[in-house]
Structures are given as structure tokens and as C-alpha cells.
XYZ file of C-alpha atoms in Angstrom:
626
model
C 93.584 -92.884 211.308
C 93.144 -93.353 215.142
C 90.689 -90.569 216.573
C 93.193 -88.423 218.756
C 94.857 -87.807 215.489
C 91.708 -86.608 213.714
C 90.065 -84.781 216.867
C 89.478 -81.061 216.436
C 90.640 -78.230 218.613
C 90.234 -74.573 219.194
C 92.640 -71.939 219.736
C 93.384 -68.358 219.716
C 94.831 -67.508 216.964
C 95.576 -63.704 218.241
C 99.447 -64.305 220.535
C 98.454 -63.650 223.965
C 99.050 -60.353 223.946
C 101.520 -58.701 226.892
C 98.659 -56.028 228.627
C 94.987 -57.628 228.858
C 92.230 -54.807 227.703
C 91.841 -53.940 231.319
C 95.433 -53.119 230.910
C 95.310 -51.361 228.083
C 92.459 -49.061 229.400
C 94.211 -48.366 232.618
C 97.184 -47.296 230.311
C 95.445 -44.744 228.685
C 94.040 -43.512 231.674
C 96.956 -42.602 233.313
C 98.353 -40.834 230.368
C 95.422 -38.500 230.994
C 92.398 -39.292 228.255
C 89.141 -39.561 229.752
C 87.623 -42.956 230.385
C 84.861 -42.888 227.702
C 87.830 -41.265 224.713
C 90.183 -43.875 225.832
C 87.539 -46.864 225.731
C 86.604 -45.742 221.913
C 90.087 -45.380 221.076
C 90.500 -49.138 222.241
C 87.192 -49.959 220.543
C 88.034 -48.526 217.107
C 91.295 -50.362 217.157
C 90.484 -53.668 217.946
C 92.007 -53.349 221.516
C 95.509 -54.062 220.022
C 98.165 -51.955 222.355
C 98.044 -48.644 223.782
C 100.197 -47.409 220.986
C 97.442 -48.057 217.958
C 95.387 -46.309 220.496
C 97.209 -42.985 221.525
C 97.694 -42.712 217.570
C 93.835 -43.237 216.821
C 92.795 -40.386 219.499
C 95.972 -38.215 218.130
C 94.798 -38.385 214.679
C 90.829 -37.549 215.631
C 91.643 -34.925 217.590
C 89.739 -32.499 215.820
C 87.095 -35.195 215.443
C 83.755 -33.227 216.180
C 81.955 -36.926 216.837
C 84.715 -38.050 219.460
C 82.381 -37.667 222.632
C 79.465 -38.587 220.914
C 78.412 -42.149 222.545
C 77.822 -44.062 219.575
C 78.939 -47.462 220.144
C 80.157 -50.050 217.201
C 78.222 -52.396 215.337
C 79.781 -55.982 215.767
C 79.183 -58.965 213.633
C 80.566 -62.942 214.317
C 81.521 -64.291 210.954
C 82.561 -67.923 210.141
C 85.773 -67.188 207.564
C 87.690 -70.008 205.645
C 91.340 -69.893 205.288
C 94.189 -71.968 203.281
C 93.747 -73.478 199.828
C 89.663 -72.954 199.639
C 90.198 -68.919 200.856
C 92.911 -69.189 198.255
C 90.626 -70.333 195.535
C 88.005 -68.108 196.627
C 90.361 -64.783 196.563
C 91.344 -65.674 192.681
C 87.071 -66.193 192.234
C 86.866 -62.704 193.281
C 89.172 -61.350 191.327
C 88.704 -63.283 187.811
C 84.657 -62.782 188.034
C 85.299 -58.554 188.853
C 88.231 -58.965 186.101
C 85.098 -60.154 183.643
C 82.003 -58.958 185.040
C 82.983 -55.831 187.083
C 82.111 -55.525 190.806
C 79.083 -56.775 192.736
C 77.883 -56.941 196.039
C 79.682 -59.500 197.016
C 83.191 -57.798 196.641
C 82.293 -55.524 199.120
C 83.078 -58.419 201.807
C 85.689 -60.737 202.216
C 84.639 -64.630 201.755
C 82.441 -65.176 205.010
C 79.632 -67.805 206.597
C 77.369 -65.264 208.918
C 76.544 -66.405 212.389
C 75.204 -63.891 213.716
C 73.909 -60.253 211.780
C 75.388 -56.809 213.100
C 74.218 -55.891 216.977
C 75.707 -53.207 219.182
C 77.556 -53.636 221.989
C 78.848 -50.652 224.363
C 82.448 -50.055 224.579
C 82.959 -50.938 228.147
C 81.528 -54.462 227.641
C 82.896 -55.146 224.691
C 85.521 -57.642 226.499
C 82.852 -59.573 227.797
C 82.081 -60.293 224.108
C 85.923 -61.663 223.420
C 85.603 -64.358 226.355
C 82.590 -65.287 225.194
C 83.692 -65.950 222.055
C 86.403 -67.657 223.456
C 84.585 -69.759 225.970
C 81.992 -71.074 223.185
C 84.686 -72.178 220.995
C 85.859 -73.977 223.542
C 82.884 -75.621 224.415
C 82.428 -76.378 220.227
C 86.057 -77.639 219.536
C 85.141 -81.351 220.028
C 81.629 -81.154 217.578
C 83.122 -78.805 214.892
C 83.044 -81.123 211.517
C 86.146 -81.644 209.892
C 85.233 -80.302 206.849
C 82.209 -78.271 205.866
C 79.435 -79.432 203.566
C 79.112 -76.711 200.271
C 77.159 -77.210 197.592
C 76.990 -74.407 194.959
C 73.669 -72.300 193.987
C 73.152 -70.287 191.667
C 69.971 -67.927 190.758
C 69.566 -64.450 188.472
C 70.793 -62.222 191.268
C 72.698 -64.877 193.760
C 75.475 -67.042 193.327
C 76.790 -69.208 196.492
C 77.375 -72.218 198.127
C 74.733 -73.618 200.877
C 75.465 -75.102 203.553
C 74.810 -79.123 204.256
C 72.014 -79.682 206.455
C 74.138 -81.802 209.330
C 76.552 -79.095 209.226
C 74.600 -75.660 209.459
C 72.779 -77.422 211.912
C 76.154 -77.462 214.650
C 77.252 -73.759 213.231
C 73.603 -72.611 213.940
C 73.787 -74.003 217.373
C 77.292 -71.739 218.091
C 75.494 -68.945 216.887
C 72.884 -69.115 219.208
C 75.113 -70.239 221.679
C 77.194 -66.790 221.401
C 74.286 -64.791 221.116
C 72.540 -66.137 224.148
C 75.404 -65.353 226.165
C 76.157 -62.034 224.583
C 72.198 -61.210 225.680
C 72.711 -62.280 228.953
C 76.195 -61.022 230.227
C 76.850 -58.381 227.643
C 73.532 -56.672 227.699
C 73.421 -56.962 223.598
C 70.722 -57.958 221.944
C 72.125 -60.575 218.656
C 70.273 -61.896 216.005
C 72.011 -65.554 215.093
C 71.478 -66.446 211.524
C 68.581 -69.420 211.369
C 68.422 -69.774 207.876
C 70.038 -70.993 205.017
C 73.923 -71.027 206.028
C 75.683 -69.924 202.783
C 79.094 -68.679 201.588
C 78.025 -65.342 198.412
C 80.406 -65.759 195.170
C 78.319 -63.169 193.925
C 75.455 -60.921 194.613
C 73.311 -58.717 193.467
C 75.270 -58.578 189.407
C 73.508 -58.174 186.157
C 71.629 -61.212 185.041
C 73.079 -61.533 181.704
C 76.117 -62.339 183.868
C 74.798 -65.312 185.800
C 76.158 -67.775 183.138
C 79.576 -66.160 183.417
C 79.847 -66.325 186.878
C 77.928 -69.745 187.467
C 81.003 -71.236 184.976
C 83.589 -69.810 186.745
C 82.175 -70.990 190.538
C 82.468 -73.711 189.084
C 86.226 -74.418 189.089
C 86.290 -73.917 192.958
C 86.514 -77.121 194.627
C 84.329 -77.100 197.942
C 86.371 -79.859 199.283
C 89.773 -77.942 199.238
C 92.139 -77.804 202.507
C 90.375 -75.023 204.367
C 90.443 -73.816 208.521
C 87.578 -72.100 209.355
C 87.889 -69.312 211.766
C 85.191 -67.710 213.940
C 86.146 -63.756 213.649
C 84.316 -60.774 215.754
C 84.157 -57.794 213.681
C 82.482 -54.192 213.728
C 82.238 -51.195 211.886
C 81.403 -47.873 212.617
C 77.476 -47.942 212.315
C 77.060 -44.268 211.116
C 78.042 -44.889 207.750
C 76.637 -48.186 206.759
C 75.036 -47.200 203.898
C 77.713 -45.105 202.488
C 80.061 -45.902 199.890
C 83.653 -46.141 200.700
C 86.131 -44.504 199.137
C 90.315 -44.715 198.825
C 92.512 -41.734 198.606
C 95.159 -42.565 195.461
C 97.010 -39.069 195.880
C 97.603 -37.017 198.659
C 95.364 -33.963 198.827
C 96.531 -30.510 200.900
C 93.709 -28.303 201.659
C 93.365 -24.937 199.725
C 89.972 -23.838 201.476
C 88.620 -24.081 205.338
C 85.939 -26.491 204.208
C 88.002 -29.001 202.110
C 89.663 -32.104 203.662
C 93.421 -33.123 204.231
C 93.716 -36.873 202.719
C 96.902 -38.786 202.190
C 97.338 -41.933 200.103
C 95.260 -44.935 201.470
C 92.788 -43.097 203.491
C 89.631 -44.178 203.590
C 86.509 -41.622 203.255
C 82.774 -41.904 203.751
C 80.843 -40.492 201.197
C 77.268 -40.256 201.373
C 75.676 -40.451 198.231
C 72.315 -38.859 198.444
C 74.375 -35.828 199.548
C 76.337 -35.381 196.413
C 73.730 -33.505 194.002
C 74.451 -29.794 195.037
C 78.287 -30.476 195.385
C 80.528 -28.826 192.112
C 80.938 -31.221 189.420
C 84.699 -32.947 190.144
C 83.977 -32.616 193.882
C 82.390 -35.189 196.823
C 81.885 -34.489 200.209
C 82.839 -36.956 202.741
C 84.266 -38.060 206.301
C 87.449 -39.346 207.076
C 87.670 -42.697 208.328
C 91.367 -41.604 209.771
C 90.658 -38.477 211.194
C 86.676 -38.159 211.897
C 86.236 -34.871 210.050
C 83.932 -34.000 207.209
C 85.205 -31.526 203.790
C 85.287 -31.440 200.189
C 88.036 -33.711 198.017
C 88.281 -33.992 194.675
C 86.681 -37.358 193.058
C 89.566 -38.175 190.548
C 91.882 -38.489 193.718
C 89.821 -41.256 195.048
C 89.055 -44.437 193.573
C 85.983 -46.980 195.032
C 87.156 -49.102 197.843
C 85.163 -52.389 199.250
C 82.528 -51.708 202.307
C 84.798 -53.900 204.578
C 88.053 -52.167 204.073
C 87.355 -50.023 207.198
C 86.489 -53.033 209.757
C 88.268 -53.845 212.610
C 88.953 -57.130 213.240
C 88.656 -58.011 217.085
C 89.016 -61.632 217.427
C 89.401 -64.144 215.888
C 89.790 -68.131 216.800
C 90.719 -71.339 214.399
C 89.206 -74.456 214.447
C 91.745 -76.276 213.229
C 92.530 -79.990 212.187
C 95.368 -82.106 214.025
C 98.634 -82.156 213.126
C 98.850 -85.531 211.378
C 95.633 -84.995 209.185
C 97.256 -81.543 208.017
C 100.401 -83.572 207.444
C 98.606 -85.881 204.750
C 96.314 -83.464 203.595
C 99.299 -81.086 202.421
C 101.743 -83.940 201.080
C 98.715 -85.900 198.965
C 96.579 -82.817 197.940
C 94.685 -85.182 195.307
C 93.980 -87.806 197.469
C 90.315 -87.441 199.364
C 90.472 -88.960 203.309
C 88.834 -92.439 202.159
C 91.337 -92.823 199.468
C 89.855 -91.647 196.417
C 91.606 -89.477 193.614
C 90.245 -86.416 193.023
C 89.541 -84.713 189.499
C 92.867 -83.367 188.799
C 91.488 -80.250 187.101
C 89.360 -79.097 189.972
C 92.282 -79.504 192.233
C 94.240 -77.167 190.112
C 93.920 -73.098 191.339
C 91.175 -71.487 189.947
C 93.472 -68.888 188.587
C 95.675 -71.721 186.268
C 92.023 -72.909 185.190
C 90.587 -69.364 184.211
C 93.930 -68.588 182.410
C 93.936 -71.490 180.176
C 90.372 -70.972 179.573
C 91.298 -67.448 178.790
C 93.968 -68.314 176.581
C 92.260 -70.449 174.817
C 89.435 -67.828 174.100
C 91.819 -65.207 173.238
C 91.302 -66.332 169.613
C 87.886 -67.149 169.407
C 86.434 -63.734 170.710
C 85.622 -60.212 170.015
C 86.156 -57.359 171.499
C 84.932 -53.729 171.801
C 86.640 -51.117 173.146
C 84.998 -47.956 173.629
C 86.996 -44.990 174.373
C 86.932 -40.798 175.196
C 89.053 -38.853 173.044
C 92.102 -37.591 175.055
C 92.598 -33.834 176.599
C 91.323 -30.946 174.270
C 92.689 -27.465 174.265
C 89.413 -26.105 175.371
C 89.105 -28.154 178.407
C 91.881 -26.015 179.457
C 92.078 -22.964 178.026
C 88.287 -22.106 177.563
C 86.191 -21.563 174.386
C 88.194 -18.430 173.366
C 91.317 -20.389 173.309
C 92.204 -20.039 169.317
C 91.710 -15.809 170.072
C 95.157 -16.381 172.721
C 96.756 -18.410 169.811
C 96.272 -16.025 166.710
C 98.811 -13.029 166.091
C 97.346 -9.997 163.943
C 97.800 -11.207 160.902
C 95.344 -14.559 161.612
C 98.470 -17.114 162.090
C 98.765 -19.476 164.960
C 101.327 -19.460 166.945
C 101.927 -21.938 170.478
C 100.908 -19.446 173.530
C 101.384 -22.455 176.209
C 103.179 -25.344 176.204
C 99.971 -27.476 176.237
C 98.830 -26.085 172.875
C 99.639 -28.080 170.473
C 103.041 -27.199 168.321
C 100.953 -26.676 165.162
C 97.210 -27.081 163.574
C 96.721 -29.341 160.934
C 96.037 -27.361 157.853
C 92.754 -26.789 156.296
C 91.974 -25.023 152.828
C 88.937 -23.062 155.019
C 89.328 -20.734 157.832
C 91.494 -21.227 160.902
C 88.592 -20.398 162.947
C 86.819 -23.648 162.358
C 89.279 -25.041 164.927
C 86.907 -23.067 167.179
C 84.019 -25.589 167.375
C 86.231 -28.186 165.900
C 89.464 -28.321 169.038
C 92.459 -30.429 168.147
C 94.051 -32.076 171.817
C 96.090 -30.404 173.983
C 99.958 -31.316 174.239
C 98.788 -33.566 177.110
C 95.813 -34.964 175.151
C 98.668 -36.193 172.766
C 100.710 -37.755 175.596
C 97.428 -38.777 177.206
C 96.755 -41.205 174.227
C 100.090 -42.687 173.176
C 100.431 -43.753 176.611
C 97.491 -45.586 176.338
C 98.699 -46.699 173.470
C 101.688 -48.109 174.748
C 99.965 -49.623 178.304
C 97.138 -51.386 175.190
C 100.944 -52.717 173.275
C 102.571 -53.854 176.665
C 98.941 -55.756 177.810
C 99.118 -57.617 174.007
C 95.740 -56.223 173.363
C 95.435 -56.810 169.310
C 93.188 -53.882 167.146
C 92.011 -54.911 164.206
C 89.970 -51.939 163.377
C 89.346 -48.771 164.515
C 86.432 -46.299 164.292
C 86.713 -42.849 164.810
C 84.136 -39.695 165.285
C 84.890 -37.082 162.843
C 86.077 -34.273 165.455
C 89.560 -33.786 164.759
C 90.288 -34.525 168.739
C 88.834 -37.886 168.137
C 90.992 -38.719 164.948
C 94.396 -37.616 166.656
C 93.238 -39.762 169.841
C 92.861 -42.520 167.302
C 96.510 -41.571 165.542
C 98.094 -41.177 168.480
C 97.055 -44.343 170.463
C 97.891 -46.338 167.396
C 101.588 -44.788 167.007
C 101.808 -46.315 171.002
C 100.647 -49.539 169.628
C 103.101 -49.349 166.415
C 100.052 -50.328 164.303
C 100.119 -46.249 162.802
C 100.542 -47.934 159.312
C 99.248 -51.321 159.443
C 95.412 -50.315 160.585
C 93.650 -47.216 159.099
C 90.952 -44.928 160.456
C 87.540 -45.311 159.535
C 85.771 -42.274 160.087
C 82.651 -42.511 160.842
C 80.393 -39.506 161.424
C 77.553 -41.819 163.096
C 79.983 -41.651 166.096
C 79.681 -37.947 166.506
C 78.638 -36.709 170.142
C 74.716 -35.812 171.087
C 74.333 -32.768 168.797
C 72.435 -31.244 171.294
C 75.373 -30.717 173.244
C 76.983 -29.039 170.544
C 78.023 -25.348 171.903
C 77.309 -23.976 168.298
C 74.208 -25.680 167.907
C 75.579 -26.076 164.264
C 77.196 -29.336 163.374
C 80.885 -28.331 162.978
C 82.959 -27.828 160.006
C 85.264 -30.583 160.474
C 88.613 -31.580 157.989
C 87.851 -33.263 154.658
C 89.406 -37.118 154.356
C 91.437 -35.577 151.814
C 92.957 -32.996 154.225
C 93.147 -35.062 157.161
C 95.456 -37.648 155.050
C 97.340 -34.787 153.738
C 98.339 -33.781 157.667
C 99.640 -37.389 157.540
C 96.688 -39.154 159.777
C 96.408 -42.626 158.832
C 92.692 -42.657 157.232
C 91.011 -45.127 155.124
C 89.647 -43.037 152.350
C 87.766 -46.006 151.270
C 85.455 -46.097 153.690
C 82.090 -44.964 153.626
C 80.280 -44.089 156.980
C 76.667 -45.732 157.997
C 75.698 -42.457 158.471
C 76.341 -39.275 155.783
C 78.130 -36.497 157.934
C 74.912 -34.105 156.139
C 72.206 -36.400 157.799
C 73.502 -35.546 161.324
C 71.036 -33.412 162.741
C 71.586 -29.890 164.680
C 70.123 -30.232 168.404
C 68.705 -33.871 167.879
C 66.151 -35.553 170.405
C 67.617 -38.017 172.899
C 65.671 -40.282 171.217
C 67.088 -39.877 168.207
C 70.576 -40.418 169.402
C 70.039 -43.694 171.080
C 68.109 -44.202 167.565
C 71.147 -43.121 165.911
C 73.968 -45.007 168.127
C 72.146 -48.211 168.490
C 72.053 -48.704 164.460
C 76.011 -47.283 163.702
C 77.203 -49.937 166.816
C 75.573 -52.754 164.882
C 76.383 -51.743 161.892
C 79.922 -51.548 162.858
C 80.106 -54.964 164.673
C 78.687 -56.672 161.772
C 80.829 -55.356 159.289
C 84.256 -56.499 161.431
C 83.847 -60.445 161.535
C 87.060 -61.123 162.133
C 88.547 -61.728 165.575
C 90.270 -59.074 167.692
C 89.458 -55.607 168.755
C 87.582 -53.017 167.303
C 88.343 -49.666 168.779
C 85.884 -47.331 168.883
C 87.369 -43.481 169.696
C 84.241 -40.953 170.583
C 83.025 -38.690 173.160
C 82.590 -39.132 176.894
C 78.506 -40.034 175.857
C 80.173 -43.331 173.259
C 80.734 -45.343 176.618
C 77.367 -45.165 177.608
C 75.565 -45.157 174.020
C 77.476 -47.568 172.411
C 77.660 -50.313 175.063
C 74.314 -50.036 176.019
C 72.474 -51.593 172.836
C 75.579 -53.779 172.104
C 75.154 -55.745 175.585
C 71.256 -55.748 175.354
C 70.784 -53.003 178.369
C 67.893 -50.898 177.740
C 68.958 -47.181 177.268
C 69.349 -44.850 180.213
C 66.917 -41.938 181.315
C 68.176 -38.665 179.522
C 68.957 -37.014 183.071
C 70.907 -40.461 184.254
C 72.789 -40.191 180.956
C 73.749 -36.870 181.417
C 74.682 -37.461 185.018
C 77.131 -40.323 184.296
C 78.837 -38.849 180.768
C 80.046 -36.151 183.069
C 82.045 -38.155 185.263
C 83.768 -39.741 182.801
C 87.060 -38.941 182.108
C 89.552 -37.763 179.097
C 90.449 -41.278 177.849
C 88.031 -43.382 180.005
C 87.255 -46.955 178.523
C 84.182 -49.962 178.939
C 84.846 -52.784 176.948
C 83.110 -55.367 175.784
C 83.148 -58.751 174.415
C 81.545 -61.422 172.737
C 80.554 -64.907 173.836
C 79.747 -66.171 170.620
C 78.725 -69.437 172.241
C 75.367 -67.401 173.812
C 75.458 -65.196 170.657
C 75.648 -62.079 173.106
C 77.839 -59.376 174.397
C 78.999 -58.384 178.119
C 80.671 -55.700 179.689
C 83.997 -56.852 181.701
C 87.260 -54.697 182.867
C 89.216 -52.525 180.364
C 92.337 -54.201 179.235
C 94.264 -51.264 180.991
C 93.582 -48.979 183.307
C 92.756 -45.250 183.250
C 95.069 -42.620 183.341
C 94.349 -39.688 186.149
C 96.015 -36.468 187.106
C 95.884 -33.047 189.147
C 95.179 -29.813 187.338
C 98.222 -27.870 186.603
C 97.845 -24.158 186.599
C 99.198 -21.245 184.451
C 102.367 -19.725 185.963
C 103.800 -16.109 185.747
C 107.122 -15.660 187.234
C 107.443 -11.704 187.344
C 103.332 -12.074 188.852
C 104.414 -14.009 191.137
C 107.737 -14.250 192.339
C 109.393 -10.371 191.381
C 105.770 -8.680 192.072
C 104.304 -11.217 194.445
């Protein structure tokens, strides 16, 4: 191939744009915004048009920060692009589909040049020719391809940088951040040591293998442009955690917060501990300004979901060599076939693999039992349901039509709550979402607490496996006793009674633990003691391939899946803490690689189910009196 054809070249990949910043600025200006507001404005929106501008200072107008001098935190990344971003995009997603999020999700796929530095909003043009006139100045000395070779540790997983290589990116770097120092007045920090591209950072170690298997499948070597790319963030909330608004939330107090799908909100979470359970406190990323939302709205969100992107410019290959790279993707440049497999997507790779473990593994599914009555209508909820003579009758929709009958008192429904009409919808929903994801149950386990057993019914009837699989009750998965409002272990239905109300159970079975042995107000330490030995005990009595389901209490996700995956148990006060988050129906799942005779904890086979309180209406109350 003759050398012009091979030769490298930089350009701007951002269109010349129709105003220049200067222009921008001096369009905002005569619309009236002061000189400082206007130059923020521009700032915060990567100096894109006046428009994305006047809609920025519109939206913070009642931003109590907007004169506040506080300039943005840039950062010069080196970001691939075409077949090897590709790859890297499905590595992200299969390894947080199996081993949840780490710290490397929080960022796009990146090569740092140079770390975060401030830069004041009046110079920050100086910083876009800059970056223009290095790349310039590098086209001609940019490799064709970058050198990777994967690494892998207990907390790090990544590919390093070739020596020859990161020595010409390391010479940009300082390149950019010489000039940036000098005409810019910023002080940057290039990166000097190991250039490397994170898979994954920061994750639990019994997850290294995991990961390490699927890097893997990403071939280095793929068709990739590298693009230099100026971003910043706002630098007052770098250590916060980011959250995304899923519903729209209208204000019913002065010191709560408007949201609207997709905003973004800074949440701050050393703040949280004196905030009403349900509740954060944050700051808009839209609109500057600080309230209370409530958590199930919101869902996590990555760290770099609020960046702005400034500029960005592609070193990119020459026509010809793209040609022949595209039409003979398994042929290397000195003629060489690759390995057909690597040169497949990672995501046709990991699905094969997947399918072909489908029938070799295990799974555990932990789960909360669905909405109970009492959640909604308080502990005194049977004394609204009861007429004079002691028989139940339906006082809200979300009671349930009837109670199951029991040869003891009604009352025992008192510390013993069947679910709510929702709790019943709640579960054969998840049911259903479990049928329409394949997801096979071969057993299922259930805490005696009647809300338990009609999650279990219920989610089964959404399956259509109601009278294939039967319910093994088992009273070793009853909740920490000590957080039993009676302080008495409740009274709950016989097997004989439960069948009789036409739940599915397997009278045959007989629990690891007696329901008389379960102790009133136990010790945390005899819980863990207590979960730890029914968990094993169940997963060594269900050889078989598939799922076993496992419906408890909101505490089950925690101290079922702790012992099972080989995680020391939690502090009493962290346990308590994160059981009362979770939500009706919330999930973990596990499952087993029988190859490393161990368990991990990956993503639920469906997702959770949320919704907004609904309250009780009156119509005379409100409308004829109101």
C-alpha cells in the first residue's frame, strides 16, 4: 500500500459551526444577560448555539449558584470509536448483565491524557484551538492502530498500553497541557504513567474470573478511530452519586423539587441519614436548585451522564485503508487471517456461551413478598374490615375480596397480613415478565407468612406452573423475629388449611427448621446462624438444574445471598439500613458456576416493578363539601 494511502490525518469532527464562540457570546449579550451568566451558559453547554444557551439560563433561573464563579472541571480523553467501541459497549453491558455495576460503568470507554484541571469560562476557547492546533501538529506521528494488551488483577481489569505507543500519546498530552499552562492560565496534569483503557474497576474479587473471561472475547485489534475529546463536569458534585428521574414528580411542599423524566439529580450521600425513609435530597442538574424527591422515582445513573462534551477531533485512517479494512474484516494488514471467533461481536460470543450454559447452571432467585394490606392500611387494618358480628367484609378496593379460612380466630390475620389487591397484581405480573423472559422454576420455597405463600401462588399462576411445581414451606425462611411487631411468632395457617384455600403446597415436605424452634426476638447472630444453614440446606437438596425460587421478606435478599456467594455477613445496623430500601417484590439472584464450585450475584432475570402511592378518596369530602 503506497504511503499517501496509509498516512494519517486530523480533523474536526464537530461541522464548523455558523457563529464562532465569540459569536455566540456577543449574542447573548445583546439579548441582555450579563457577561459572566452568558459565558456559563455557553460553558455548561458546550458552546453549541445561542439557543442551547438561552434555554440553559431560562431553566436555572431560580438557580441560587448562577453568579457564583465556579468554573468547570475539564478533562482531555483519548476515546475509540467503530467496531472496537462497539465491542467494548456490549463488554459493558454483558459484564453489568452478570456481575452488576462497577466503577468502570460510571465512564464511557476512554484512554486519559490528561486528569481534570480548571479552566475559567472566558478562556475556555483558548483551550479548543489548542486542542485543535496539537492535533494538527500530531496527525502525521499518530500510529495506525494502538497497541492493547489486556490486564487483569483482583480489583482492575484493562488493557495497557504498548510502550512505542503511550510513548507518542504521552507526548500530546504534555504537549496540550504545556500550552494550556501557558496561554490558558490552567494548570494540567498529563497522565505519565501506565496508558490504559478500564473494562472494569473496583468489582468484587470473586468476580475477577468472570470478567477476565469475558475481556477476553474483545479483540484489541478491531477497526477502531480514536478521537481526542475535551470534556468537563461541574466540579461541585464530583463525589456525588448521580441519579435519573423515571417519573415526573410535581411538588406538594416549598422544600421538595420539580423533576421530569430524564433529569438528572445530585445527591450527596453523606447527607441522606436525617432525611425520611423513601426520601433523598438532591440538586438538579437541569435547573440548579436543591429539594426533596422521592427515591423510588429515581433510578442510579452513570457519573458521566451529566458531561458536556466540548470538542472533540478524529484521527482517522485514509480512505483506501478504511476501504479494505471494512470489505476484508478477517484479514490483518500483512495478510494474515484472523481467529474467526474473536472477530465475531462480543455480544454473538457471550450469547452462545450463555446458551450453552443455560442448561448446565443453577440459579437462585431471591425475592420480597408482594404488597401487604398493612403497608397500606396500618396495623389496625382487620378492625376497618370486620362488621359487628366478627365477619370480614372488603372496605377498599385494595383489600383483598376474601381471607382464606382458618378453623382459629379471624384475628390471627392481624400479625399474620394476607397481600393487598395490588400485592396480588404485583406478583402475577412478575410472574408473567419471569414466563415471557423463559426463566424455568423448578422449585420454590416459601416463608410461612401467608403474604409470602400467596406471593409464591400468585407468581406461579403468571408463570402457568400453579399445578406443575408445589410450595415448600419452609419456616427457616421466616423474617428476623426480632422485627416481629408482636414479639410472638405468629399463628400462621396449617398445611392442611392452606391446601384447603386451594394454594398449591407440598404437604410432603418437611422444613430444615420446625416452625416451634423459631425463636421470639432472636439475636442477629442467630439469624445469620439460622439463614446461612436453611440456604444450604435448600441448595443441596435441589440438584437438579433450573431455578429455585426463594419467596421471603425484604431481610431474604440480604441473608440468603450473603452465605450462598461466600460474602461475610453485614453489620446489624448496615443490614437494617439496606432491608429498608428494598422494595415489595425486589429480587438478587444468583447462580452457580459449577466449574469454580461457587456462587455469584448477577442481574435479576426481570426487572422490578415501581409505583406512586395512591391515596384514599372521598367524593362528598371532597368534591360536594370541599
Amino acid at each position: 500500500m503506497a504511503v499517501a494511502e496509509t498516512q494519517l490525518y486530523a480533523k474536526v469532527s464537530n461541522k464548523r459551526r455558523s457563529k464562532s464562540p465569540s459569536a455566540l457570546l456577543e449574542s447573548l449579550l445583546a439579548k441582555g444577560f450579563p457577561a459572566h451568566i452568558a459565558q456559563k451558559a455557553l460553558v455548561a453547554t458546550g458552546q453549541k448555539s445561542v439557543e442551547d444557551a438561552a434555554k440553559w439560563l431560562h431553566s436555572h433561573c431560580n438557580d441560587p449558584s448562577l453568579d457564583d464563579p465556579i468554573p468547570q472541571e475539564y478533562a482531555l480523553y483519548l476515546c475509540p470509536t467503530g467496531h472496537l467501541f462497539n465491542c467494548l459497549q456490549e463488554f459493558w453491558k454483558e459484564s453489568k448483565r452478570q456481575c452488576g455495576k462497577n466503577r468502570a460503568h460510571e465512564i464511557f470507554p476512554h484512554i486519559t491524557l490528561c486528569d481534570f484541571f480548571t479552566c475559567e469560562d472566558q478562556k475556555v476557547e483558548l483551550l479548543y484551538d489548542i486542542l485543535k492546533r496539537i492535533c494538527n501538529s500530531f496527525a502525521q506521528r499518530f500510529p495506525p492502530t494502538i497497541s492493547l494488551s489486556l490486564h487483569s488483577s483482583t480489583s482492575y481489569i484493562g488493557f495497557f498500553v504498548g510502550d512505542s505507543h503511550a510513548n507518542i500519546l504521552k507526548e500530546f498530552a504534555v504537549a496540550f497541557s504545556s500550552e494550556a499552562s501557558a496561554l490558558a492560565d490552567c494548570h494540567v496534569k498529563p497522565c505519565l504513567k501506565q496508558l490504559h483503557l478500564t473494562l472494569a474497576h473496583k468489582f468484587c474479587p470473586h468476580h475477577q474470573k468472570t470478567l477476565e473471561q469475558l475481556a477476553k472475547y474483545i479483540n484489541p485489534e478491531e477497526t477502531c478511530h480514536w478521537v481526542a475529546a475535551l470534556y468537563s463536569r461541574d466540579m461541585r458534585f464530583v463525589h456525588y452519586q448521580t441519579l435519573r428521574a423515571l417519573f415526573q414528580y410535581k411538588p406538594q411542599n416549598i422544600d421538595e423539587l420539580m423533576i421530569n423524566a430524564g433529569d438528572f439529580i445530585y445527591v450527596n450521600p453523606t447527607q441522606q441519614s436525617e432525611v425520611s425513609e423513601g426520601w433523598v435530597i438532591g440538586t438538579s442538574h437541569q435547573s440548579g436548585c436543591r429539594g426533596f424527591l422521592p427515591e423510588n422515582y429515581t433510578e442510579r445513573a452513570n457519573e458521566s451522564d451529566t458531561w458536556v462534551k466540548h470538542r472533540e477531533y478524529a484521527f482517522v485512517l485514509a480512505s483506501k485503508f478504511l476501504a479494505q479494512s471494512t470489505n476484508e474484516p478477517n484479514v490483518k494488514p500483512n495478510g494474515e487471517v484472523r481467529n474467526p471467533v474473536m472477530s465475531r461481536s462480543v455480544t454473538d460470543v457471550l450469547s452462545l456461551q450463555l446458551s450453552q450454559n443455560t442448561n448446565l447452571r443453577r440459579g437462585v432467585l431471591v425475592m420480597r413478598h408482594g404488597e401487604r394490606v398493612d403497608q397500606v392500611f396500618g396495623k389496625s387494618w382487620l378492625q376497618q374490615c370486620l362488621t359487628a358480628d366478627g365477619k370480614y367484609y372488603r372496605a377498599d378496593l385494595n383489600f383483598p375480596s376474601i381471607l382464606p379460612k382458618r378453623k382459629d380466630s379471624v384475628k390471627h390475620f392481624e400479625h399474620d397480613p394476607p397481600l393487598s389487591s395490588c400485592g396480588i397484581f404485583q406478583s402475577r405480573l412478575i410472574g408473567e415478565a419471569l414466563l415471557d423472559q423463559e426463566v424455568t422454576v423448578s422449585y420454590i420455597y416459601s416463608s410461612p407468612a401467608l403474604r409470602c405463600i400467596q406471593t409464591a401462588q400468585h407468581v406461579l399462576q403468571g408463570l402457568k406452573l400453579d399445578q406443575k411445581v408445589k410450595i415448600r414451606v419452609e419456616p427457616g425462611l421466616f423474617e428476623w423475629t426480632k422485627w416481629e411487631a408482636s414479639r410472638v411468632i405468629p399463628n400462621f395457617m396449617t398445611l392442611t388449611e392452606l391446601t384447603e384455600a386451594s394454594y398449591n403446597i407440598d404437604t410432603s415436605y418437611r422444613g430444615n427448621i420446625q416452625l416451634s424452634s423459631l425463636v421470639p426476638s432472636e439475636s442477629y447472630e442467630e439469624y445469620v446462624s439460622r439463614s446461612s444453614a436453611v440456604i444450604k440446606e435448600i441448595v443441596t437438596a435441589c440438584p437438579n438444574k433450573g431455578i429455585i425460587l426463594i419467596v421471603g421478606h425484604g431481610s431474604s435478599l440480604v441473608s440468603f445471598t450473603q452465605p450462598l456467594t461466600g460474602l461475610p455477613a453485614k453489620d446489624s445496623s448496615d443490614f437494617a439500613h439496606v432491608v429498608r430500601k428494598i422494595p415489595s417484590l425486589g429480587m438478587c439472584f444468583c447462580e452457580e458456576l459449577k466449574e469454580e464450585k461457587k456462587w455469584v450475584m448477577v442481574n435479576p432475570p426481570v426487572k422490578t416493578l415501581t409505583h406512586g402511592a395512591n391515596a384514599a378518596f372521598n367524593w362528598r369530602n371532597s368534591i360536594m363539601e370541599g
